[in-house]
Amino acid sequence: MSGCVSGQLGKNNSGEYKNGMVVSAHPEASEVGIAILKKGGNAVDAAVAVQFALAVVYPNAGNLGGGGFMVYRSAKGEINALDFREKAAASASRDMYLDSVGNPIVNKSLYGHLAAGVPGSVDGMVEAHKKYGKLSWAEVVQPAVDLSQNGFRITKRQASELNGLHRDLMKFNPDGTAFINLESTWKENDLLVQKELANTLKLVQEKGRAGFYEGAVADSIVAEMQKGKGLITKTDLQNYHAAWRKPITGTYRGYKIITMPPTSSGGIALVQLLQSVEPYPLKKWGYNKDSTVQVIVEAERRVYADRATHLGDPDFYAVPKNELLDRQYNKQRMASFTWDAATPSSAVLAGNVKGKEHEETTHFSIVDKEGNAVSITTTLNGSYGSLVVVKGGGFLLNNEMDDFSVKPGAPNMYGLVGGEANAIAPNKRMLSSMTPSILEKDGKLFMVVGTPGGSTIITSVFQTIINVIDFEMPMQSAVAAKKFHHQWLPDEVYVEKDALDSLTTAKLKAKGYKIQARGAIGRVDAILKTKWGAYQGGADPRGDDKAVGY
Ligand code: DON
């Protein structure tokens, strides 16, 4: 198994647990989740507590001012999906980020007040808790109140990020925010106290959704919008509601996949990818060997082309779900692939764009003692979102509007293109790639998985699943294993350092594959239920991520 980072958990490793597990991007948030489970809370109670804790300790992506998706499976096998993705404001319009001659205005959908969609996370958590929670709302919000009020110790990575963002944060928040250190530079283990955020969390704790979408917090959001020429109004906030949706399901080599439907493209794309590669003997070829890479890249090329055309908010656009999930259709798409040479993306569908790295979202996976499982991916979009911190509210606003196709064929920050299906419209949700997923084997829980990574999310979840099912890796190894990525456009295979050995690279290049080195692909946080009934965590070594169990 070449290129695989160490850190495997064996059968008797102390990293396996019987009663419950939380894997998230920040150690403090994982600890909050486990404490809730130990107190008798279920996986949804822990998930709500972790979402709010991440909004405090992991402000890059944890959020109150963003959105996300939850996939849920109860111990008894009930499945559900919650869409708490942001929406465009009612006054948003199709060409709002274009100049007078119809070209996208650089950064207009990325930074500042106009980049923000109407936040969905608070309503999402209220809905999830109302339907499935066991502990009181006040109990599950309390850990985040404590962390914001008393402060937490920042990691080395966070200190350096906040120092790097000092100037940009000043630009969008001239009156200061808790993230700006005026006295000196941030250092590892400094205490970050967020008093304004604590007040917001207390209001949410007392009043539920009204604590955020009405009253003082809503007033602060609207005042902030007026200051920065943003669009979100009181009515937009009042009208925001998360949506329960029917999960996408599919099968792969006898495993059942339960994953996120539109407004994410992730679930449909994941099942399409699995269907596309299922006829091929990946296990025989081996992890990241040339035939394996070739088949995966060709599947990704075709599926991402579909994504660009056919995926968008299902409340606004009739996504051809059944057609895309038809096994025969995906087999047919692979029929144009030949072993001799790379299929040019231009032959799959027209277009020519450039991609860019710049990603921050976060995923967490939770299982409880009964076997209930929650898979949540949540985001502000870019790291620290729009960089606007709501004055008085103490939380960052998202820059999710960039996930719309601001102009047909014009790439977004992840190099993704789109058209009509994902055009901006009032109150519409922007398309996502987030792919929180849960797998079953023989009617029982098998895996909880998801990741950040913009356009690479779908790839990372797909390859993590294959690493476990085809290449029989334990959870930690499957997560740590090096990944590669193709997204149709640009027509390049992005590879993490050491993902492919030199012989494999040479063989692929000879067939016309353009191999491009890049930094980390994904940051998967996952849990596997082993044959012997233990929970095995996979916390991505690419970040500060941590698996905690009991
Ligand atoms: O919803 C999406 O697909 C993007 N806004 C996700 C952004 C992301 O993953 C950034 N992360 N690393």
PDB file of C-alpha atoms in Angstrom, residues 41-281:
ATOM      1  CA  GLY A  41     -27.407  12.294  25.239  1.00  0.00           C
ATOM      2  CA  ASN A  42     -27.857  10.606  21.889  1.00  0.00           C
ATOM      3  CA  ALA A  43     -25.916  11.205  18.664  1.00  0.00           C
ATOM      4  CA  VAL A  44     -28.146  14.134  17.663  1.00  0.00           C
ATOM      5  CA  ASP A  45     -27.723  15.837  21.065  1.00  0.00           C
ATOM      6  CA  ALA A  46     -23.972  15.438  20.671  1.00  0.00           C
ATOM      7  CA  ALA A  47     -24.106  16.709  17.084  1.00  0.00           C
ATOM      8  CA  VAL A  48     -25.925  19.902  18.075  1.00  0.00           C
ATOM      9  CA  ALA A  49     -23.426  20.475  20.890  1.00  0.00           C
ATOM     10  CA  VAL A  50     -20.493  19.866  18.524  1.00  0.00           C
ATOM     11  CA  GLN A  51     -21.902  22.180  15.826  1.00  0.00           C
ATOM     12  CA  PHE A  52     -22.194  25.017  18.359  1.00  0.00           C
ATOM     13  CA  ALA A  53     -18.818  24.207  19.935  1.00  0.00           C
ATOM     14  CA  LEU A  54     -17.143  24.322  16.506  1.00  0.00           C
ATOM     15  CA  ALA A  55     -18.705  27.761  15.953  1.00  0.00           C
ATOM     16  CA  VAL A  56     -16.598  28.850  18.947  1.00  0.00           C
ATOM     17  CA  VAL A  57     -13.364  26.859  18.714  1.00  0.00           C
ATOM     18  CA  TYR A  58     -13.088  26.435  14.947  1.00  0.00           C
ATOM     19  CA  PRO A  59     -14.266  29.726  13.452  1.00  0.00           C
ATOM     20  CA  ASN A  60     -12.674  28.928  10.071  1.00  0.00           C
ATOM     21  CA  ALA A  61     -15.652  26.744   9.284  1.00  0.00           C
ATOM     22  CA  GLY A  62     -17.645  25.988  12.431  1.00  0.00           C
ATOM     23  CA  ASN A  63     -20.416  28.529  12.382  1.00  0.00           C
ATOM     24  CA  LEU A  64     -23.649  30.175  13.353  1.00  0.00           C
ATOM     25  CA  GLY A  65     -23.544  32.360  10.226  1.00  0.00           C
ATOM     26  CA  GLY A  66     -23.263  29.553   7.656  1.00  0.00           C
ATOM     27  CA  GLY A  67     -25.065  26.348   6.823  1.00  0.00           C
ATOM     28  CA  GLY A  68     -24.686  22.651   6.199  1.00  0.00           C
ATOM     29  CA  PHE A  69     -26.208  19.220   5.849  1.00  0.00           C
ATOM     30  CA  MET A  70     -26.969  16.351   8.205  1.00  0.00           C
ATOM     31  CA  VAL A  71     -27.455  12.706   7.302  1.00  0.00           C
ATOM     32  CA  TYR A  72     -28.976  10.629  10.084  1.00  0.00           C
ATOM     33  CA  ARG A  73     -29.476   6.923  10.657  1.00  0.00           C
ATOM     34  CA  SER A  74     -31.145   5.651  13.814  1.00  0.00           C
ATOM     35  CA  ALA A  75     -30.094   2.425  15.473  1.00  0.00           C
ATOM     36  CA  LYS A  76     -33.345   0.936  14.181  1.00  0.00           C
ATOM     37  CA  GLY A  77     -32.509   1.897  10.598  1.00  0.00           C
ATOM     38  CA  GLU A  78     -34.656   5.038  10.133  1.00  0.00           C
ATOM     39  CA  ILE A  79     -32.856   7.413   7.771  1.00  0.00           C
ATOM     40  CA  ASN A  80     -33.269  11.127   7.202  1.00  0.00           C
ATOM     41  CA  ALA A  81     -31.454  14.153   5.797  1.00  0.00           C
ATOM     42  CA  LEU A  82     -31.593  17.788   6.861  1.00  0.00           C
ATOM     43  CA  ASP A  83     -30.748  20.624   4.480  1.00  0.00           C
ATOM     44  CA  PHE A  84     -29.739  23.722   6.439  1.00  0.00           C
ATOM     45  CA  ARG A  85     -27.901  25.261   3.511  1.00  0.00           C
ATOM     46  CA  GLU A  86     -27.951  29.063   3.226  1.00  0.00           C
ATOM     47  CA  LYS A  87     -30.317  30.764   0.786  1.00  0.00           C
ATOM     48  CA  ALA A  88     -29.926  33.786  -1.455  1.00  0.00           C
ATOM     49  CA  ALA A  89     -31.679  36.863  -0.069  1.00  0.00           C
ATOM     50  CA  ALA A  90     -35.058  37.769  -1.606  1.00  0.00           C
ATOM     51  CA  SER A  91     -33.481  40.712  -3.414  1.00  0.00           C
ATOM     52  CA  ALA A  92     -30.651  38.624  -4.934  1.00  0.00           C
ATOM     53  CA  SER A  93     -30.574  38.493  -8.711  1.00  0.00           C
ATOM     54  CA  ARG A  94     -29.027  36.378 -11.394  1.00  0.00           C
ATOM     55  CA  ASP A  95     -26.414  38.880 -12.572  1.00  0.00           C
ATOM     56  CA  MET A  96     -25.625  40.527  -9.242  1.00  0.00           C
ATOM     57  CA  TYR A  97     -21.878  39.731  -9.451  1.00  0.00           C
ATOM     58  CA  LEU A  98     -21.405  40.767 -13.109  1.00  0.00           C
ATOM     59  CA  ASP A  99     -20.095  44.059 -14.458  1.00  0.00           C
ATOM     60  CA  SER A 100     -21.810  46.164 -17.133  1.00  0.00           C
ATOM     61  CA  VAL A 101     -20.466  43.976 -19.933  1.00  0.00           C
ATOM     62  CA  GLY A 102     -21.460  40.763 -18.218  1.00  0.00           C
ATOM     63  CA  ASN A 103     -18.136  39.592 -16.745  1.00  0.00           C
ATOM     64  CA  PRO A 104     -17.826  38.369 -13.132  1.00  0.00           C
ATOM     65  CA  ILE A 105     -16.420  41.073 -10.840  1.00  0.00           C
ATOM     66  CA  VAL A 106     -13.421  39.530  -9.085  1.00  0.00           C
ATOM     67  CA  ASN A 107     -14.046  38.758  -5.400  1.00  0.00           C
ATOM     68  CA  LYS A 108     -17.533  40.295  -5.300  1.00  0.00           C
ATOM     69  CA  SER A 109     -19.142  36.944  -4.461  1.00  0.00           C
ATOM     70  CA  LEU A 110     -16.238  36.024  -2.161  1.00  0.00           C
ATOM     71  CA  TYR A 111     -15.574  38.772   0.374  1.00  0.00           C
ATOM     72  CA  GLY A 112     -17.673  41.234   2.303  1.00  0.00           C
ATOM     73  CA  HIS A 113     -21.352  41.582   3.041  1.00  0.00           C
ATOM     74  CA  LEU A 114     -22.677  40.885  -0.443  1.00  0.00           C
ATOM     75  CA  ALA A 115     -21.090  37.413  -0.455  1.00  0.00           C
ATOM     76  CA  ALA A 116     -23.310  36.164   2.373  1.00  0.00           C
ATOM     77  CA  GLY A 117     -26.369  33.976   2.022  1.00  0.00           C
ATOM     78  CA  VAL A 118     -29.080  33.820   4.707  1.00  0.00           C
ATOM     79  CA  PRO A 119     -27.592  31.605   7.455  1.00  0.00           C
ATOM     80  CA  GLY A 120     -29.123  28.180   8.086  1.00  0.00           C
ATOM     81  CA  SER A 121     -27.149  26.539  10.901  1.00  0.00           C
ATOM     82  CA  VAL A 122     -29.175  27.707  13.905  1.00  0.00           C
ATOM     83  CA  ASP A 123     -32.500  26.692  12.389  1.00  0.00           C
ATOM     84  CA  GLY A 124     -30.946  23.400  11.295  1.00  0.00           C
ATOM     85  CA  MET A 125     -29.836  22.585  14.829  1.00  0.00           C
ATOM     86  CA  VAL A 126     -33.222  23.564  16.271  1.00  0.00           C
ATOM     87  CA  GLU A 127     -34.979  21.270  13.778  1.00  0.00           C
ATOM     88  CA  ALA A 128     -32.597  18.348  14.334  1.00  0.00           C
ATOM     89  CA  HIS A 129     -32.942  18.620  18.100  1.00  0.00           C
ATOM     90  CA  LYS A 130     -36.738  19.007  17.990  1.00  0.00           C
ATOM     91  CA  LYS A 131     -37.087  15.823  15.981  1.00  0.00           C
ATOM     92  CA  TYR A 132     -34.471  13.557  17.529  1.00  0.00           C
ATOM     93  CA  GLY A 133     -32.910  15.163  20.626  1.00  0.00           C
ATOM     94  CA  LYS A 134     -33.204  13.630  24.078  1.00  0.00           C
ATOM     95  CA  LEU A 135     -31.461  16.069  26.413  1.00  0.00           C
ATOM     96  CA  SER A 136     -32.811  19.605  26.851  1.00  0.00           C
ATOM     97  CA  TRP A 137     -31.908  22.304  24.312  1.00  0.00           C
ATOM     98  CA  ALA A 138     -30.299  24.361  27.080  1.00  0.00           C
ATOM     99  CA  GLU A 139     -27.995  21.459  27.971  1.00  0.00           C
ATOM    100  CA  VAL A 140     -26.716  20.932  24.442  1.00  0.00           C
ATOM    101  CA  VAL A 141     -26.021  24.637  23.824  1.00  0.00           C
ATOM    102  CA  GLN A 142     -24.316  25.134  27.212  1.00  0.00           C
ATOM    103  CA  PRO A 143     -20.815  23.834  26.307  1.00  0.00           C
ATOM    104  CA  ALA A 144     -20.532  26.408  23.499  1.00  0.00           C
ATOM    105  CA  VAL A 145     -21.695  29.171  25.848  1.00  0.00           C
ATOM    106  CA  ASP A 146     -18.954  28.146  28.290  1.00  0.00           C
ATOM    107  CA  LEU A 147     -16.249  27.946  25.627  1.00  0.00           C
ATOM    108  CA  SER A 148     -17.065  31.385  24.229  1.00  0.00           C
ATOM    109  CA  GLN A 149     -17.513  33.038  27.616  1.00  0.00           C
ATOM    110  CA  ASN A 150     -14.512  31.542  29.401  1.00  0.00           C
ATOM    111  CA  GLY A 151     -12.343  31.248  26.308  1.00  0.00           C
ATOM    112  CA  PHE A 152     -10.363  28.364  24.897  1.00  0.00           C
ATOM    113  CA  ARG A 153      -6.699  27.858  24.063  1.00  0.00           C
ATOM    114  CA  ILE A 154      -5.987  28.301  20.372  1.00  0.00           C
ATOM    115  CA  THR A 155      -3.828  25.815  18.477  1.00  0.00           C
ATOM    116  CA  LYS A 156      -0.583  26.739  16.743  1.00  0.00           C
ATOM    117  CA  ARG A 157      -2.341  26.491  13.388  1.00  0.00           C
ATOM    118  CA  GLN A 158      -5.091  28.873  14.529  1.00  0.00           C
ATOM    119  CA  ALA A 159      -2.598  31.418  15.901  1.00  0.00           C
ATOM    120  CA  SER A 160      -0.835  31.556  12.578  1.00  0.00           C
ATOM    121  CA  GLU A 161      -4.105  31.777  10.604  1.00  0.00           C
ATOM    122  CA  LEU A 162      -5.430  34.636  12.728  1.00  0.00           C
ATOM    123  CA  ASN A 163      -2.125  36.502  12.414  1.00  0.00           C
ATOM    124  CA  GLY A 164      -2.220  35.997   8.653  1.00  0.00           C
ATOM    125  CA  LEU A 165      -5.764  37.354   8.452  1.00  0.00           C
ATOM    126  CA  HIS A 166      -5.131  40.387  10.682  1.00  0.00           C
ATOM    127  CA  ARG A 167      -5.195  42.952   7.889  1.00  0.00           C
ATOM    128  CA  ASP A 168      -8.231  41.481   6.078  1.00  0.00           C
ATOM    129  CA  LEU A 169     -10.209  41.187   9.304  1.00  0.00           C
ATOM    130  CA  MET A 170      -9.410  44.830  10.084  1.00  0.00           C
ATOM    131  CA  LYS A 171     -10.620  45.833   6.644  1.00  0.00           C
ATOM    132  CA  PHE A 172     -14.053  44.243   7.044  1.00  0.00           C
ATOM    133  CA  ASN A 173     -14.357  44.863  10.791  1.00  0.00           C
ATOM    134  CA  PRO A 174     -12.883  48.308  11.448  1.00  0.00           C
ATOM    135  CA  ASP A 175     -14.406  48.391  14.947  1.00  0.00           C
ATOM    136  CA  GLY A 176     -12.541  45.215  15.875  1.00  0.00           C
ATOM    137  CA  THR A 177     -13.618  41.659  16.699  1.00  0.00           C
ATOM    138  CA  ALA A 178     -12.430  39.057  19.182  1.00  0.00           C
ATOM    139  CA  PHE A 179     -10.293  37.574  16.397  1.00  0.00           C
ATOM    140  CA  ILE A 180      -8.202  40.722  16.069  1.00  0.00           C
ATOM    141  CA  ASN A 181      -5.348  41.026  18.520  1.00  0.00           C
ATOM    142  CA  LEU A 182      -4.412  44.698  18.771  1.00  0.00           C
ATOM    143  CA  GLU A 183      -1.766  44.260  21.443  1.00  0.00           C
ATOM    144  CA  SER A 184       0.516  41.679  19.896  1.00  0.00           C
ATOM    145  CA  THR A 185       0.450  38.676  17.583  1.00  0.00           C
ATOM    146  CA  TRP A 186      -1.456  35.507  18.460  1.00  0.00           C
ATOM    147  CA  LYS A 187       0.544  32.629  19.894  1.00  0.00           C
ATOM    148  CA  GLU A 188      -0.240  28.973  20.470  1.00  0.00           C
ATOM    149  CA  ASN A 189      -2.214  28.485  23.716  1.00  0.00           C
ATOM    150  CA  ASP A 190      -3.419  32.083  23.899  1.00  0.00           C
ATOM    151  CA  LEU A 191      -6.893  32.301  25.409  1.00  0.00           C
ATOM    152  CA  LEU A 192      -9.540  33.373  22.874  1.00  0.00           C
ATOM    153  CA  VAL A 193     -12.574  34.796  24.680  1.00  0.00           C
ATOM    154  CA  GLN A 194     -15.631  35.706  22.563  1.00  0.00           C
ATOM    155  CA  LYS A 195     -18.053  37.708  24.720  1.00  0.00           C
ATOM    156  CA  GLU A 196     -20.346  38.861  21.912  1.00  0.00           C
ATOM    157  CA  LEU A 197     -20.611  35.315  20.597  1.00  0.00           C
ATOM    158  CA  ALA A 198     -21.413  34.124  24.123  1.00  0.00           C
ATOM    159  CA  ASN A 199     -24.323  36.587  24.260  1.00  0.00           C
ATOM    160  CA  THR A 200     -25.626  35.357  20.911  1.00  0.00           C
ATOM    161  CA  LEU A 201     -25.366  31.746  22.047  1.00  0.00           C
ATOM    162  CA  LYS A 202     -27.212  32.586  25.272  1.00  0.00           C
ATOM    163  CA  LEU A 203     -30.053  34.102  23.249  1.00  0.00           C
ATOM    164  CA  VAL A 204     -30.171  30.978  21.072  1.00  0.00           C
ATOM    165  CA  GLN A 205     -30.136  28.874  24.235  1.00  0.00           C
ATOM    166  CA  GLU A 206     -33.048  30.822  25.755  1.00  0.00           C
ATOM    167  CA  LYS A 207     -35.192  31.408  22.699  1.00  0.00           C
ATOM    168  CA  GLY A 208     -34.270  28.767  20.125  1.00  0.00           C
ATOM    169  CA  ARG A 209     -34.564  29.990  16.545  1.00  0.00           C
ATOM    170  CA  ALA A 210     -36.129  33.288  17.636  1.00  0.00           C
ATOM    171  CA  GLY A 211     -32.886  34.056  19.484  1.00  0.00           C
ATOM    172  CA  PHE A 212     -31.114  34.279  16.145  1.00  0.00           C
ATOM    173  CA  TYR A 213     -33.649  35.022  13.394  1.00  0.00           C
ATOM    174  CA  GLU A 214     -35.507  37.667  15.441  1.00  0.00           C
ATOM    175  CA  GLY A 215     -34.700  40.247  18.109  1.00  0.00           C
ATOM    176  CA  ALA A 216     -31.254  41.624  18.945  1.00  0.00           C
ATOM    177  CA  VAL A 217     -29.217  39.208  16.791  1.00  0.00           C
ATOM    178  CA  ALA A 218     -31.419  39.738  13.724  1.00  0.00           C
ATOM    179  CA  ASP A 219     -31.123  43.500  14.313  1.00  0.00           C
ATOM    180  CA  SER A 220     -27.319  43.194  14.379  1.00  0.00           C
ATOM    181  CA  ILE A 221     -27.238  41.179  11.147  1.00  0.00           C
ATOM    182  CA  VAL A 222     -29.440  43.709   9.372  1.00  0.00           C
ATOM    183  CA  ALA A 223     -27.435  46.672  10.735  1.00  0.00           C
ATOM    184  CA  GLU A 224     -24.273  44.950   9.493  1.00  0.00           C
ATOM    185  CA  MET A 225     -25.860  44.502   6.047  1.00  0.00           C
ATOM    186  CA  GLN A 226     -26.797  48.158   5.869  1.00  0.00           C
ATOM    187  CA  LYS A 227     -23.256  49.139   6.772  1.00  0.00           C
ATOM    188  CA  GLY A 228     -21.702  46.961   4.074  1.00  0.00           C
ATOM    189  CA  LYS A 229     -24.356  47.124   1.338  1.00  0.00           C
ATOM    190  CA  GLY A 230     -25.419  43.511   1.896  1.00  0.00           C
ATOM    191  CA  LEU A 231     -28.848  42.165   1.022  1.00  0.00           C
ATOM    192  CA  ILE A 232     -30.120  40.178   4.022  1.00  0.00           C
ATOM    193  CA  THR A 233     -33.278  41.672   5.583  1.00  0.00           C
ATOM    194  CA  LYS A 234     -35.417  40.899   8.634  1.00  0.00           C
ATOM    195  CA  THR A 235     -37.893  39.163   6.335  1.00  0.00           C
ATOM    196  CA  ASP A 236     -35.162  36.982   4.851  1.00  0.00           C
ATOM    197  CA  LEU A 237     -34.194  35.901   8.363  1.00  0.00           C
ATOM    198  CA  GLN A 238     -37.772  35.270   9.454  1.00  0.00           C
ATOM    199  CA  ASN A 239     -38.466  33.246   6.313  1.00  0.00           C
ATOM    200  CA  TYR A 240     -35.420  30.998   6.562  1.00  0.00           C
ATOM    201  CA  HIS A 241     -36.285  27.379   7.319  1.00  0.00           C
ATOM    202  CA  ALA A 242     -34.169  24.258   7.076  1.00  0.00           C
ATOM    203  CA  ALA A 243     -35.695  21.454   4.979  1.00  0.00           C
ATOM    204  CA  TRP A 244     -35.989  17.737   5.773  1.00  0.00           C
ATOM    205  CA  ARG A 245     -35.210  15.762   2.645  1.00  0.00           C
ATOM    206  CA  LYS A 246     -35.208  12.146   1.600  1.00  0.00           C
ATOM    207  CA  PRO A 247     -31.635  10.834   1.567  1.00  0.00           C
ATOM    208  CA  ILE A 248     -30.082   9.501  -1.626  1.00  0.00           C
ATOM    209  CA  THR A 249     -29.485   5.769  -1.348  1.00  0.00           C
ATOM    210  CA  GLY A 250     -27.491   3.408  -3.494  1.00  0.00           C
ATOM    211  CA  THR A 251     -25.419   0.252  -3.252  1.00  0.00           C
ATOM    212  CA  TYR A 252     -21.769  -0.616  -3.805  1.00  0.00           C
ATOM    213  CA  ARG A 253     -20.459  -4.182  -3.640  1.00  0.00           C
ATOM    214  CA  GLY A 254     -23.206  -5.158  -1.213  1.00  0.00           C
ATOM    215  CA  TYR A 255     -22.929  -2.076   1.015  1.00  0.00           C
ATOM    216  CA  LYS A 256     -25.770   0.446   1.216  1.00  0.00           C
ATOM    217  CA  ILE A 257     -24.883   4.126   0.837  1.00  0.00           C
ATOM    218  CA  ILE A 258     -27.097   6.716   2.574  1.00  0.00           C
ATOM    219  CA  THR A 259     -26.090  10.196   1.554  1.00  0.00           C
ATOM    220  CA  MET A 260     -27.084  13.818   1.002  1.00  0.00           C
ATOM    221  CA  PRO A 261     -29.581  14.725  -1.729  1.00  0.00           C
ATOM    222  CA  PRO A 262     -29.690  18.106  -3.510  1.00  0.00           C
ATOM    223  CA  THR A 263     -29.103  20.971  -2.552  1.00  0.00           C
ATOM    224  CA  SER A 264     -25.878  19.043  -2.409  1.00  0.00           C
ATOM    225  CA  SER A 265     -24.514  17.499  -5.560  1.00  0.00           C
ATOM    226  CA  GLY A 266     -22.385  15.271  -3.335  1.00  0.00           C
ATOM    227  CA  GLY A 267     -24.704  12.341  -2.708  1.00  0.00           C
ATOM    228  CA  ILE A 268     -25.799  11.864  -6.307  1.00  0.00           C
ATOM    229  CA  ALA A 269     -22.215  12.241  -7.528  1.00  0.00           C
ATOM    230  CA  LEU A 270     -20.925   9.779  -4.911  1.00  0.00           C
ATOM    231  CA  VAL A 271     -23.394   7.078  -5.930  1.00  0.00           C
ATOM    232  CA  GLN A 272     -22.703   7.757  -9.629  1.00  0.00           C
ATOM    233  CA  LEU A 273     -18.968   7.350  -9.001  1.00  0.00           C
ATOM    234  CA  LEU A 274     -19.418   4.111  -7.077  1.00  0.00           C
ATOM    235  CA  GLN A 275     -21.677   2.725  -9.820  1.00  0.00           C
ATOM    236  CA  SER A 276     -19.166   3.775 -12.476  1.00  0.00           C
ATOM    237  CA  VAL A 277     -16.234   1.896 -10.912  1.00  0.00           C
ATOM    238  CA  GLU A 278     -18.106  -1.114  -9.526  1.00  0.00           C
ATOM    239  CA  PRO A 279     -17.660  -3.267 -12.666  1.00  0.00           C
ATOM    240  CA  TYR A 280     -13.850  -2.961 -12.368  1.00  0.00           C
ATOM    241  CA  PRO A 281     -11.591  -5.151 -10.141  1.00  0.00           C
TER     242      PRO A 281
END
